Amino acid sequence: DIQMTQSPSSLSASVRDRVTITCRASQSISRHLNWYQQQPGKAPKLLIYAASSLQSGVPSRFSGSGSGTDFTLTISTLQPEDFATYYCQQSYTSRPTFGGGTKVEIK
Amino acid sequence: QVTLKESGPALVKSTQTLTLTCTFSGFSLSTTGMRVSWIRQPPGKALEWLARIDWDDDKFYSTSLKTRLTISKDTSKNQVVLTMANMDPVDTATYYCARDYYYESSAYYLWDYWGQGTLVTVSS
C-alpha cells in the first residue's frame, strides 16, 4: 500500500497567517491527491482534488500544488473557521490511503 | 440532495461481528462510475480506509483488514452494508461511509459526500 506522510503533524498560527502543509507519497501517485478539512466531531470535507483543483464552494484562499510524490496545501490568509485538522489522501490506487493529519491551532 | 447515514450498534463485545449499514439518498449505486467506501477514525487518530464497492459490484478491501471485512450492496434499498468480524477494542472508532463518483467534467473521482459517522465502541 502507498504510505502518505504529512508534515507537520501540528502547527500554531494566527489569523491572517499564510499556512503550508506538505504531504509526501511513498511512490508516485501522479496528481491523484486530495485534501480534506475536518472540524472536531464532523466528517471530513473535500477541499482540493486532483492535487490542485478547488472543490465547489471552497474559498479561494485554499490552494494545492504538486505531482508525483510531493504535494502542498496552502491557506493564503488563515481565517478563524480554518482552525481544524487537514488530511491528504491518495486516490491513485484501488486502496486509497490517508496521511496522518495536520492540526492547525490558534497561536 | 445527496445524503448518507451510517447506522449500527454503538457497543459491541470483543470477538463479535459488527454490521454497519450506510443508507443513502440522492443517487443510485447502479449508476456507472458510482462507488461507496467505508472509512474509520479511532478517537484522536487519523482516517483509515476500509473497503469499497462499485456500481458494477467490484469490491476492494484494506490489505491489513481484508480477512475480517465483507462489503455488499442492496441497490433497491439504497444501502451498503459492511461487516467486520472478530472485533477487538482497538477497532473502537467512528465509522464513516462516503461516496465517490466519476465526474466527466473533471475526469476524476471526487469523494464529495460523507455521512455523519457512527461511533462504535468495542468492550473487552
Coordinates of C-alpha atoms in Angstrom, one line a residue:
Chain A
D1 CA 0.0 0.0 0.0
I2 CA 1.1 3.6 -0.6
Q3 CA 2.1 5.4 2.5
M4 CA 1.2 9.1 2.9
T5 CA 3.3 11.2 5.2
Q6 CA 2.1 14.7 6.3
S7 CA 4.2 17.4 7.9
P8 CA 4.0 19.0 10.3
S9 CA 1.6 17.0 12.5
S10 CA 0.5 20.2 14.2
L11 CA 1.2 23.9 13.9
S12 CA 0.2 27.1 15.6
A13 CA -0.7 30.1 13.6
S14 CA -2.5 33.4 13.8
V15 CA -5.5 34.7 11.9
R16 CA -4.3 36.2 8.5
D17 CA -1.1 34.0 8.5
R18 CA -0.1 32.0 5.5
V19 CA 0.0 28.3 6.2
T20 CA 1.6 25.5 4.3
I21 CA 1.1 21.8 4.8
T22 CA 3.1 19.1 3.0
C23 CA 2.2 15.6 2.0
R24 CA 4.6 13.0 0.6
A25 CA 3.7 9.7 -1.0
S26 CA 5.9 6.6 -0.8
Q27 CA 5.6 6.2 -4.6
S28 CA 4.5 8.3 -7.5
I29 CA 0.7 9.0 -7.5
S30 CA 0.7 11.4 -10.4
R31 CA -1.8 14.0 -9.4
H32 CA -4.3 11.7 -7.6
L33 CA -4.1 13.6 -4.3
N34 CA -7.0 15.1 -2.4
W35 CA -7.1 17.4 0.7
Y36 CA -9.8 17.3 3.4
Q37 CA -10.6 19.6 6.3
Q38 CA -12.1 18.0 9.4
Q39 CA -13.6 20.0 12.2
P40 CA -14.0 18.4 15.6
G41 CA -16.9 15.9 15.7
K42 CA -17.6 16.3 12.0
A43 CA -17.0 14.3 8.8
P44 CA -14.1 15.3 6.6
K45 CA -14.9 17.9 3.9
L46 CA -13.3 17.8 0.5
L47 CA -11.2 20.9 -0.2
I48 CA -8.9 20.1 -3.1
Y49 CA -9.0 17.2 -5.6
A50 CA -6.5 16.2 -8.3
A51 CA -3.8 18.0 -6.4
S52 CA -4.8 21.5 -7.3
S53 CA -8.5 21.7 -8.2
L54 CA -10.7 23.6 -5.8
Q55 CA -13.9 21.8 -4.8
S56 CA -17.1 23.7 -5.5
G57 CA -17.9 26.1 -2.7
V58 CA -14.5 26.1 -1.1
P59 CA -12.9 29.6 -0.5
S60 CA -10.1 30.5 -2.9
R61 CA -7.7 31.1 -0.1
F62 CA -7.2 27.3 -0.2
S63 CA -4.9 26.1 -2.9
G64 CA -3.0 22.9 -3.7
S65 CA 0.1 22.0 -5.8
G66 CA 2.4 19.2 -6.6
S67 CA 2.6 16.0 -8.5
G68 CA 4.4 12.7 -8.3
T69 CA 5.3 12.2 -4.7
D70 CA 5.3 15.7 -3.2
F71 CA 2.3 17.9 -2.6
T72 CA 1.4 21.1 -0.7
L73 CA -1.8 22.6 0.7
T74 CA -1.6 26.4 1.2
I75 CA -4.0 28.6 3.1
S76 CA -3.2 32.1 1.9
T77 CA -4.8 34.1 4.7
L78 CA -5.9 32.0 7.7
Q79 CA -9.4 32.7 8.9
P80 CA -10.9 31.7 12.3
E81 CA -13.0 29.0 10.7
D82 CA -9.9 27.3 9.3
F83 CA -8.6 26.0 12.6
A84 CA -9.1 22.3 12.0
T85 CA -7.3 19.2 11.1
Y86 CA -6.2 18.6 7.5
Y87 CA -5.7 15.3 5.8
C88 CA -4.2 14.3 2.5
Q89 CA -5.4 11.2 0.6
Q90 CA -4.1 9.4 -2.4
S91 CA -6.7 8.0 -4.8
Y92 CA -4.2 6.6 -7.3
T93 CA -4.8 3.0 -6.3
S94 CA -7.9 0.9 -5.6
R95 CA -6.9 1.1 -1.9
P96 CA -6.7 4.8 -1.0
T97 CA -4.7 5.9 2.0
F98 CA -4.7 9.0 4.1
G99 CA -1.9 11.0 5.7
G100 CA -1.6 11.2 9.5
G101 CA -3.2 14.7 9.6
T102 CA -2.1 18.2 10.4
K103 CA -3.8 20.0 13.2
V104 CA -3.9 23.8 12.8
E105 CA -4.2 25.5 16.1
I106 CA -4.6 29.1 17.2
K107 CA -1.4 30.8 18.3
Chain B
Q1 CA -29.8 16.3 -2.5
V2 CA -27.2 13.7 -1.7
T3 CA -27.1 12.3 1.9
L4 CA -25.5 9.3 3.5
K5 CA -26.2 8.0 7.0
E6 CA -24.4 5.2 8.9
S7 CA -26.3 3.0 11.4
G8 CA -25.4 0.1 13.6
P9 CA -24.7 -0.8 17.2
A10 CA -22.9 1.7 19.4
L11 CA -21.4 -1.0 21.5
V12 CA -20.1 -4.5 20.6
K13 CA -18.1 -7.0 22.6
S14 CA -14.8 -8.5 21.7
T15 CA -14.9 -11.4 19.2
Q16 CA -18.4 -10.3 17.9
T17 CA -19.1 -9.4 14.4
L18 CA -20.0 -5.8 13.6
T19 CA -22.6 -5.0 11.0
L20 CA -22.9 -1.4 9.8
T21 CA -25.4 -0.1 7.2
C22 CA -24.9 3.0 5.1
T23 CA -28.3 4.3 3.8
F24 CA -28.1 6.9 1.2
S25 CA -30.3 9.1 -1.0
G26 CA -29.9 11.4 -3.9
F27 CA -28.0 8.9 -6.1
S28 CA -28.1 5.3 -7.2
L29 CA -25.3 2.8 -6.8
S30 CA -26.3 1.3 -10.2
T31 CA -25.1 4.5 -11.9
T32 CA -21.9 3.9 -13.9
G33 CA -19.0 5.5 -12.0
M34 CA -20.6 5.4 -8.6
R35 CA -18.7 4.0 -5.6
V36 CA -19.2 3.9 -1.8
S37 CA -16.4 3.4 0.7
W38 CA -16.2 2.8 4.4
I39 CA -13.6 4.7 6.4
R40 CA -12.9 4.7 10.1
Q41 CA -11.3 7.0 12.6
P42 CA -10.2 5.9 16.1
P43 CA -10.6 8.7 18.7
G44 CA -8.0 11.3 18.2
K45 CA -6.4 9.4 15.4
A46 CA -6.2 9.6 11.6
L47 CA -8.6 8.3 8.9
E48 CA -8.3 4.8 7.7
W49 CA -10.0 3.5 4.5
L50 CA -11.6 0.1 5.0
A51 CA -13.5 -1.1 1.9
R52 CA -15.2 0.0 -1.3
I53 CA -18.0 -1.3 -3.5
D54 CA -18.6 -0.1 -7.0
W55 CA -21.6 0.3 -9.3
D56 CA -20.6 -2.9 -11.1
D57 CA -20.3 -4.9 -7.8
D58 CA -16.5 -4.8 -7.8
K59 CA -15.2 -4.9 -4.2
F60 CA -11.9 -3.8 -2.7
Y61 CA -10.6 -4.2 0.9
S62 CA -7.9 -2.8 3.1
T63 CA -4.9 -5.0 2.8
S64 CA -4.5 -5.3 6.6
L65 CA -8.2 -6.0 7.3
K66 CA -9.4 -7.9 4.3
T67 CA -9.7 -11.2 6.1
R68 CA -12.2 -9.6 8.5
L69 CA -14.3 -7.4 6.2
T70 CA -17.2 -8.0 3.8
I71 CA -19.0 -5.3 1.9
S72 CA -22.2 -5.7 0.0
K73 CA -24.9 -3.5 -1.6
D74 CA -28.7 -3.6 -1.9
T75 CA -29.4 -1.2 -4.8
S76 CA -33.1 -1.4 -4.4
K77 CA -32.8 -0.2 -0.8
N78 CA -30.0 2.3 -1.5
Q79 CA -27.9 0.6 1.2
V80 CA -24.3 -0.6 1.5
V81 CA -23.5 -3.0 4.4
L82 CA -20.1 -3.6 5.9
T83 CA -19.4 -6.5 8.3
M84 CA -16.3 -6.7 10.3
A85 CA -15.6 -10.0 12.1
N86 CA -13.7 -10.7 15.3
M87 CA -14.0 -7.2 16.8
D88 CA -11.3 -6.0 19.3
P89 CA -11.1 -2.9 21.5
V90 CA -8.6 -1.4 19.0
D91 CA -11.5 -1.3 16.5
T92 CA -13.2 1.3 18.6
A93 CA -13.7 4.2 16.2
T94 CA -16.1 6.4 14.3
Y95 CA -17.1 4.7 11.1
Y96 CA -18.0 6.7 8.1
C97 CA -19.4 5.9 4.7
A98 CA -18.6 8.2 1.7
R99 CA -19.4 8.2 -1.9
D100 CA -17.0 8.9 -4.7
Y101 CA -18.2 9.5 -8.2
Y102 CA -16.6 9.9 -11.6
Y103 CA -17.3 13.4 -12.9
E104 CA -16.8 13.6 -16.6
S105 CA -16.1 17.3 -16.4
S106 CA -13.2 16.7 -14.1
A107 CA -12.2 13.3 -15.5
Y108 CA -11.7 12.4 -11.8
Y109 CA -13.4 10.5 -9.0
L110 CA -14.5 13.0 -6.3
W111 CA -15.1 12.0 -2.8
D112 CA -17.7 14.6 -2.4
Y113 CA -20.3 13.3 0.1
W114 CA -19.7 11.7 3.5
G115 CA -22.1 10.5 6.2
Q116 CA -22.0 12.0 9.7
G117 CA -20.3 8.9 11.1
T118 CA -21.3 6.5 13.8
L119 CA -19.2 5.7 16.9
V120 CA -18.7 2.1 17.7
T121 CA -17.1 1.1 21.0
V122 CA -15.7 -2.4 21.5
S123 CA -15.7 -3.7 25.0
S124 CA -13.5 -6.4 26.3

